[in-house]
């Protein structure tokens, strides 16, 4: 497990899983938490059960659709089937919120008091559609009181995209020009960590931590869809203490 190093860890709990120490066989070896990737259901069940050992109660999961919708968790009963959305928010104590990734950026949010938390699946499509801003609107706390942690995602030297992706971000904010680096083949390397930091800052969130991993190049630690195609999924979770 990877634990955020941020000033509010005594008020909220959070973690990101790695691919290590699970029950799945290759190419999902070994701590795959995704039921939708072709892995053995029994192995995924065992991995989820192992994750539960770290949690105060069952987590709320999502059917992630690469959009900008946010699901607000208002009751302790976990919603099944999983809601179709790309972010979760709650004020309920000890209710874990979970997002799955294998290159996309997990973003965990909490206010300074630890009374509001959120988890975002920050793929480039949710980001360009405004999933961060949509999530922040649910917080009662001001943006200056919020902390963000950026979990493991594809690094800036590995995320090659077409000009159409850059154009969508730059149409939203011209400053995103600085988050894309031209390549000789006419494409760009995108820095998804920088994109998220810029969007958070534009909304007033400046206390941002994490963002030092690369799921593609750190193959011993992380699943990567871009690197492997068929692969497992990690999870990032947050809850109020």
mmCIF file of C-alpha atoms in Angstrom:
data_model
loop_
_atom_site.group_PDB
_atom_site.id
_atom_site.type_symbol
_atom_site.label_atom_id
_atom_site.label_comp_id
_atom_site.label_asym_id
_atom_site.label_seq_id
_atom_site.Cartn_x
_atom_site.Cartn_y
_atom_site.Cartn_z
ATOM 1 C CA UNK A 1 0.000 0.000 0.000
ATOM 2 C CA UNK A 2 1.042 3.582 -0.679
ATOM 3 C CA UNK A 3 -0.045 6.076 1.978
ATOM 4 C CA UNK A 4 -0.311 9.814 1.280
ATOM 5 C CA UNK A 5 2.215 12.027 3.004
ATOM 6 C CA UNK A 6 0.078 15.059 3.763
ATOM 7 C CA UNK A 7 -0.702 17.140 6.876
ATOM 8 C CA UNK A 8 -4.167 15.668 7.516
ATOM 9 C CA UNK A 9 -3.359 11.967 7.904
ATOM 10 C CA UNK A 10 -4.475 12.036 11.541
ATOM 11 C CA UNK A 11 -7.952 13.208 10.453
ATOM 12 C CA UNK A 12 -8.496 11.136 7.301
ATOM 13 C CA UNK A 13 -7.210 7.767 6.158
ATOM 14 C CA UNK A 14 -6.201 7.142 2.555
ATOM 15 C CA UNK A 15 -4.239 4.648 0.488
ATOM 16 C CA UNK A 16 -3.427 3.475 -2.997
ATOM 17 C CA UNK A 17 -2.888 -0.197 -3.695
ATOM 18 C CA UNK A 18 -0.077 -1.601 -5.820
ATOM 19 C CA UNK A 19 -0.066 -4.775 -7.907
ATOM 20 C CA UNK A 20 1.783 -6.701 -5.170
ATOM 21 C CA UNK A 21 0.774 -9.466 -2.752
ATOM 22 C CA UNK A 22 -2.542 -10.565 -4.211
ATOM 23 C CA UNK A 23 -4.128 -13.760 -5.536
ATOM 24 C CA UNK A 24 -4.447 -13.165 -9.298
ATOM 25 C CA UNK A 25 -2.363 -14.962 -11.921
ATOM 26 C CA UNK A 26 -0.724 -13.251 -14.892
ATOM 27 C CA UNK A 27 -1.343 -10.961 -16.643
ATOM 28 C CA UNK A 28 -3.314 -9.736 -13.620
ATOM 29 C CA UNK A 29 -0.634 -10.634 -11.104
ATOM 30 C CA UNK A 30 -1.327 -10.230 -8.446
ATOM 31 C CA UNK A 31 -3.449 -7.723 -6.488
ATOM 32 C CA UNK A 32 -6.008 -6.961 -9.185
ATOM 33 C CA UNK A 33 -9.214 -5.325 -7.945
ATOM 34 C CA UNK A 34 -11.009 -5.043 -11.297
ATOM 35 C CA UNK A 35 -13.853 -7.466 -11.988
ATOM 36 C CA UNK A 36 -14.231 -6.229 -15.570
ATOM 37 C CA UNK A 37 -10.800 -7.075 -16.994
ATOM 38 C CA UNK A 38 -11.100 -10.838 -17.574
ATOM 39 C CA UNK A 39 -9.498 -12.063 -14.365
ATOM 40 C CA UNK A 40 -10.787 -14.973 -12.277
ATOM 41 C CA UNK A 41 -13.756 -13.782 -10.206
ATOM 42 C CA UNK A 42 -12.585 -15.906 -7.298
ATOM 43 C CA UNK A 43 -9.156 -14.261 -7.374
ATOM 44 C CA UNK A 44 -10.659 -10.762 -7.513
ATOM 45 C CA UNK A 45 -12.994 -11.651 -4.644
ATOM 46 C CA UNK A 46 -9.975 -12.748 -2.602
ATOM 47 C CA UNK A 47 -8.153 -9.520 -3.414
ATOM 48 C CA UNK A 48 -11.162 -7.453 -2.351
ATOM 49 C CA UNK A 49 -11.407 -9.441 0.863
ATOM 50 C CA UNK A 50 -7.754 -8.724 1.568
ATOM 51 C CA UNK A 51 -8.311 -5.011 0.940
ATOM 52 C CA UNK A 52 -11.234 -5.073 3.387
ATOM 53 C CA UNK A 53 -8.750 -5.883 6.164
ATOM 54 C CA UNK A 54 -7.443 -2.317 5.841
ATOM 55 C CA UNK A 55 -10.873 -0.637 5.831
ATOM 56 C CA UNK A 56 -13.310 0.248 8.613
ATOM 57 C CA UNK A 57 -16.287 -0.954 6.526
ATOM 58 C CA UNK A 58 -17.084 -1.897 2.900
ATOM 59 C CA UNK A 59 -16.095 0.760 0.390
ATOM 60 C CA UNK A 60 -18.345 2.460 -2.130
ATOM 61 C CA UNK A 61 -17.124 1.688 -5.656
ATOM 62 C CA UNK A 62 -18.070 3.098 -9.045
ATOM 63 C CA UNK A 63 -18.723 1.892 -12.546
ATOM 64 C CA UNK A 64 -16.386 4.450 -14.068
ATOM 65 C CA UNK A 65 -17.562 5.809 -17.418
ATOM 66 C CA UNK A 66 -14.922 8.468 -18.209
ATOM 67 C CA UNK A 67 -17.356 11.314 -17.617
ATOM 68 C CA UNK A 68 -17.667 14.136 -15.097
ATOM 69 C CA UNK A 69 -20.503 12.979 -12.855
ATOM 70 C CA UNK A 70 -20.028 12.853 -9.090
ATOM 71 C CA UNK A 71 -21.936 10.478 -6.829
ATOM 72 C CA UNK A 72 -22.636 11.751 -3.320
ATOM 73 C CA UNK A 73 -22.691 9.029 -0.652
ATOM 74 C CA UNK A 74 -25.349 10.000 1.895
ATOM 75 C CA UNK A 75 -26.118 6.632 3.533
ATOM 76 C CA UNK A 76 -23.997 3.890 5.043
ATOM 77 C CA UNK A 77 -25.557 1.249 2.807
ATOM 78 C CA UNK A 78 -23.231 0.629 -0.128
ATOM 79 C CA UNK A 79 -25.010 1.200 -3.440
ATOM 80 C CA UNK A 80 -25.207 -1.804 -5.753
ATOM 81 C CA UNK A 81 -25.007 -2.017 -8.661
ATOM 82 C CA UNK A 82 -22.158 0.454 -8.490
ATOM 83 C CA UNK A 83 -23.211 3.974 -9.561
ATOM 84 C CA UNK A 84 -22.100 5.146 -12.996
ATOM 85 C CA UNK A 85 -19.869 8.135 -12.252
ATOM 86 C CA UNK A 86 -16.211 9.126 -12.008
ATOM 87 C CA UNK A 87 -16.034 10.705 -8.566
ATOM 88 C CA UNK A 88 -17.386 10.128 -5.071
ATOM 89 C CA UNK A 89 -18.044 12.526 -2.194
ATOM 90 C CA UNK A 90 -19.196 11.982 1.387
ATOM 91 C CA UNK A 91 -19.439 13.495 4.865
ATOM 92 C CA UNK A 92 -20.150 10.129 6.498
ATOM 93 C CA UNK A 93 -17.488 9.047 8.968
ATOM 94 C CA UNK A 94 -15.555 5.843 8.241
ATOM 95 C CA UNK A 95 -17.146 5.374 4.814
ATOM 96 C CA UNK A 96 -14.385 4.514 2.328
ATOM 97 C CA UNK A 97 -14.663 5.883 -1.204
ATOM 98 C CA UNK A 98 -12.833 3.958 -3.945
ATOM 99 C CA UNK A 99 -11.737 4.650 -7.509
ATOM 100 C CA UNK A 100 -9.869 2.214 -9.771
ATOM 101 C CA UNK A 101 -7.025 3.103 -12.122
ATOM 102 C CA UNK A 102 -4.324 1.604 -14.329
ATOM 103 C CA UNK A 103 -2.767 4.817 -15.773
ATOM 104 C CA UNK A 104 -5.525 7.357 -15.078
ATOM 105 C CA UNK A 105 -4.938 9.727 -12.171
ATOM 106 C CA UNK A 106 -6.579 9.062 -8.790
ATOM 107 C CA UNK A 107 -7.222 12.315 -6.930
ATOM 108 C CA UNK A 108 -8.114 12.191 -3.228
ATOM 109 C CA UNK A 109 -9.564 15.290 -1.552
ATOM 110 C CA UNK A 110 -10.315 16.261 2.047
ATOM 111 C CA UNK A 111 -10.973 19.415 3.981
ATOM 112 C CA UNK A 112 -8.650 20.551 6.740
ATOM 113 C CA UNK A 113 -11.021 19.377 9.485
ATOM 114 C CA UNK A 114 -11.391 15.928 7.925
ATOM 115 C CA UNK A 115 -15.172 16.157 7.785
ATOM 116 C CA UNK A 116 -15.538 16.024 3.991
ATOM 117 C CA UNK A 117 -13.731 13.684 1.594
ATOM 118 C CA UNK A 118 -13.834 12.802 -2.098
ATOM 119 C CA UNK A 119 -12.180 10.462 -4.576
ATOM 120 C CA UNK A 120 -11.845 11.249 -8.293
ATOM 121 C CA UNK A 121 -11.026 9.030 -11.262
ATOM 122 C CA UNK A 122 -8.939 11.538 -13.184
ATOM 123 C CA UNK A 123 -8.615 10.158 -16.677
ATOM 124 C CA UNK A 124 -8.027 12.786 -19.330
ATOM 125 C CA UNK A 125 -11.672 12.664 -20.448
ATOM 126 C CA UNK A 126 -13.094 13.282 -16.951
ATOM 127 C CA UNK A 127 -10.521 16.035 -16.427
ATOM 128 C CA UNK A 128 -11.328 17.875 -19.643
ATOM 129 C CA UNK A 129 -15.051 17.549 -18.892
ATOM 130 C CA UNK A 130 -14.641 19.195 -15.476
ATOM 131 C CA UNK A 131 -14.814 16.363 -12.954
ATOM 132 C CA UNK A 132 -12.578 18.261 -10.498
ATOM 133 C CA UNK A 133 -14.750 21.382 -10.510
ATOM 134 C CA UNK A 134 -17.920 19.275 -10.242
ATOM 135 C CA UNK A 135 -16.527 17.508 -7.182
ATOM 136 C CA UNK A 136 -15.355 20.689 -5.485
ATOM 137 C CA UNK A 137 -18.869 22.158 -5.758
ATOM 138 C CA UNK A 138 -20.098 19.574 -3.253
ATOM 139 C CA UNK A 139 -17.719 20.723 -0.523
ATOM 140 C CA UNK A 140 -19.021 23.154 2.086
ATOM 141 C CA UNK A 141 -15.437 24.087 2.936
ATOM 142 C CA UNK A 142 -13.714 26.796 0.932
ATOM 143 C CA UNK A 143 -11.084 25.744 -1.596
ATOM 144 C CA UNK A 144 -8.379 27.249 0.629
ATOM 145 C CA UNK A 145 -9.284 24.680 3.306
ATOM 146 C CA UNK A 146 -8.932 21.675 0.980
ATOM 147 C CA UNK A 147 -6.048 19.260 0.510
ATOM 148 C CA UNK A 148 -5.471 17.090 -2.535
ATOM 149 C CA UNK A 149 -3.291 14.029 -3.053
ATOM 150 C CA UNK A 150 -2.390 12.770 -6.511
ATOM 151 C CA UNK A 151 -1.951 9.012 -6.610
ATOM 152 C CA UNK A 152 -0.050 6.786 -9.062
ATOM 153 C CA UNK A 153 -0.688 7.614 -12.728
ATOM 154 C CA UNK A 154 1.031 7.584 -16.098
ATOM 155 C CA UNK A 155 4.104 9.812 -15.986
ATOM 156 C CA UNK A 156 4.777 12.859 -18.191
ATOM 157 C CA UNK A 157 7.389 11.061 -20.280
ATOM 158 C CA UNK A 158 4.995 8.227 -21.190
ATOM 159 C CA UNK A 159 1.611 9.805 -21.913
ATOM 160 C CA UNK A 160 1.573 10.413 -25.658
ATOM 161 C CA UNK A 161 -1.628 11.980 -27.015
ATOM 162 C CA UNK A 162 -2.854 13.507 -30.236
ATOM 163 C CA UNK A 163 -3.308 17.189 -30.989
ATOM 164 C CA UNK A 164 -7.060 16.830 -30.469
ATOM 165 C CA UNK A 165 -6.526 16.067 -26.772
ATOM 166 C CA UNK A 166 -4.317 19.105 -26.324
ATOM 167 C CA UNK A 167 -6.848 21.263 -28.187
ATOM 168 C CA UNK A 168 -9.663 20.270 -25.831
ATOM 169 C CA UNK A 169 -7.686 21.239 -22.742
ATOM 170 C CA UNK A 170 -6.385 24.476 -24.249
ATOM 171 C CA UNK A 171 -9.921 25.453 -25.253
ATOM 172 C CA UNK A 172 -10.824 25.128 -21.579
ATOM 173 C CA UNK A 173 -7.768 27.048 -20.330
ATOM 174 C CA UNK A 174 -5.002 28.441 -22.554
ATOM 175 C CA UNK A 175 -2.479 27.832 -19.768
ATOM 176 C CA UNK A 176 -2.768 24.086 -20.441
ATOM 177 C CA UNK A 177 -0.472 24.766 -23.380
ATOM 178 C CA UNK A 178 2.335 24.355 -20.836
ATOM 179 C CA UNK A 179 1.220 20.812 -19.952
ATOM 180 C CA UNK A 180 1.909 19.391 -23.418
ATOM 181 C CA UNK A 181 5.301 18.818 -25.031
ATOM 182 C CA UNK A 182 5.539 18.415 -28.847
ATOM 183 C CA UNK A 183 7.094 15.281 -30.331
ATOM 184 C CA UNK A 184 8.679 14.761 -33.745
ATOM 185 C CA UNK A 185 5.777 12.534 -34.840
ATOM 186 C CA UNK A 186 3.281 15.392 -34.504
ATOM 187 C CA UNK A 187 1.909 14.146 -31.185
ATOM 188 C CA UNK A 188 2.427 15.443 -27.662
ATOM 189 C CA UNK A 189 3.528 14.181 -24.284
ATOM 190 C CA UNK A 190 0.893 15.185 -21.734
ATOM 191 C CA UNK A 191 1.639 15.763 -18.059
ATOM 192 C CA UNK A 192 -1.558 14.615 -16.364
ATOM 193 C CA UNK A 193 -0.194 15.561 -12.939
ATOM 194 C CA UNK A 194 0.408 19.130 -14.103
ATOM 195 C CA UNK A 195 -3.028 19.268 -15.735
ATOM 196 C CA UNK A 196 -4.674 18.263 -12.459
ATOM 197 C CA UNK A 197 -2.586 20.699 -10.391
ATOM 198 C CA UNK A 198 -3.485 23.510 -12.766
ATOM 199 C CA UNK A 199 -7.190 22.710 -12.580
ATOM 200 C CA UNK A 200 -7.078 22.434 -8.799
ATOM 201 C CA UNK A 201 -5.228 25.742 -8.510
ATOM 202 C CA UNK A 202 -7.686 27.447 -10.847
ATOM 203 C CA UNK A 203 -10.441 26.351 -8.445
ATOM 204 C CA UNK A 204 -8.440 27.634 -5.461
ATOM 205 C CA UNK A 205 -6.944 24.353 -4.195
ATOM 206 C CA UNK A 206 -3.224 24.940 -3.775
ATOM 207 C CA UNK A 207 -2.333 22.413 -1.073
ATOM 208 C CA UNK A 208 -1.551 19.523 -3.414
ATOM 209 C CA UNK A 209 0.629 16.522 -2.593
ATOM 210 C CA UNK A 210 1.834 13.369 -4.343
ATOM 211 C CA UNK A 211 2.306 12.991 -8.062
ATOM 212 C CA UNK A 212 5.723 11.341 -8.140
ATOM 213 C CA UNK A 213 4.927 7.910 -9.624
ATOM 214 C CA UNK A 214 4.677 6.511 -13.160
ATOM 215 C CA UNK A 215 2.433 3.492 -13.664
ATOM 216 C CA UNK A 216 3.959 2.732 -17.077
ATOM 217 C CA UNK A 217 7.653 2.748 -16.190
ATOM 218 C CA UNK A 218 7.312 1.289 -12.664
ATOM 219 C CA UNK A 219 6.072 -2.092 -13.888
ATOM 220 C CA UNK A 220 7.114 -3.903 -10.712
ATOM 221 C CA UNK A 221 4.666 -1.812 -8.676
ATOM 222 C CA UNK A 222 1.766 -0.866 -10.923
ATOM 223 C CA UNK A 223 -0.650 -2.141 -13.534
ATOM 224 C CA UNK A 224 -0.631 -0.114 -16.753
ATOM 225 C CA UNK A 225 -3.221 -0.420 -19.486
ATOM 226 C CA UNK A 226 -1.088 1.603 -21.890
ATOM 227 C CA UNK A 227 1.921 -0.623 -21.317
ATOM 228 C CA UNK A 228 0.242 -4.044 -21.246
ATOM 229 C CA UNK A 229 -3.256 -3.780 -22.710
ATOM 230 C CA UNK A 230 -4.782 -6.644 -20.740
ATOM 231 C CA UNK A 231 -3.951 -5.937 -17.118
ATOM 232 C CA UNK A 232 -5.353 -5.472 -13.624
ATOM 233 C CA UNK A 233 -6.517 -2.399 -11.730
ATOM 234 C CA UNK A 234 -5.273 -0.636 -8.611
ATOM 235 C CA UNK A 235 -7.540 1.257 -6.232
ATOM 236 C CA UNK A 236 -7.220 4.512 -4.320
ATOM 237 C CA UNK A 237 -9.412 5.032 -1.275
ATOM 238 C CA UNK A 238 -10.140 7.726 1.286
ATOM 239 C CA UNK A 239 -12.358 7.927 4.359
ATOM 240 C CA UNK A 240 -13.010 10.094 7.389
ATOM 241 C CA UNK A 241 -11.567 8.805 10.647
#
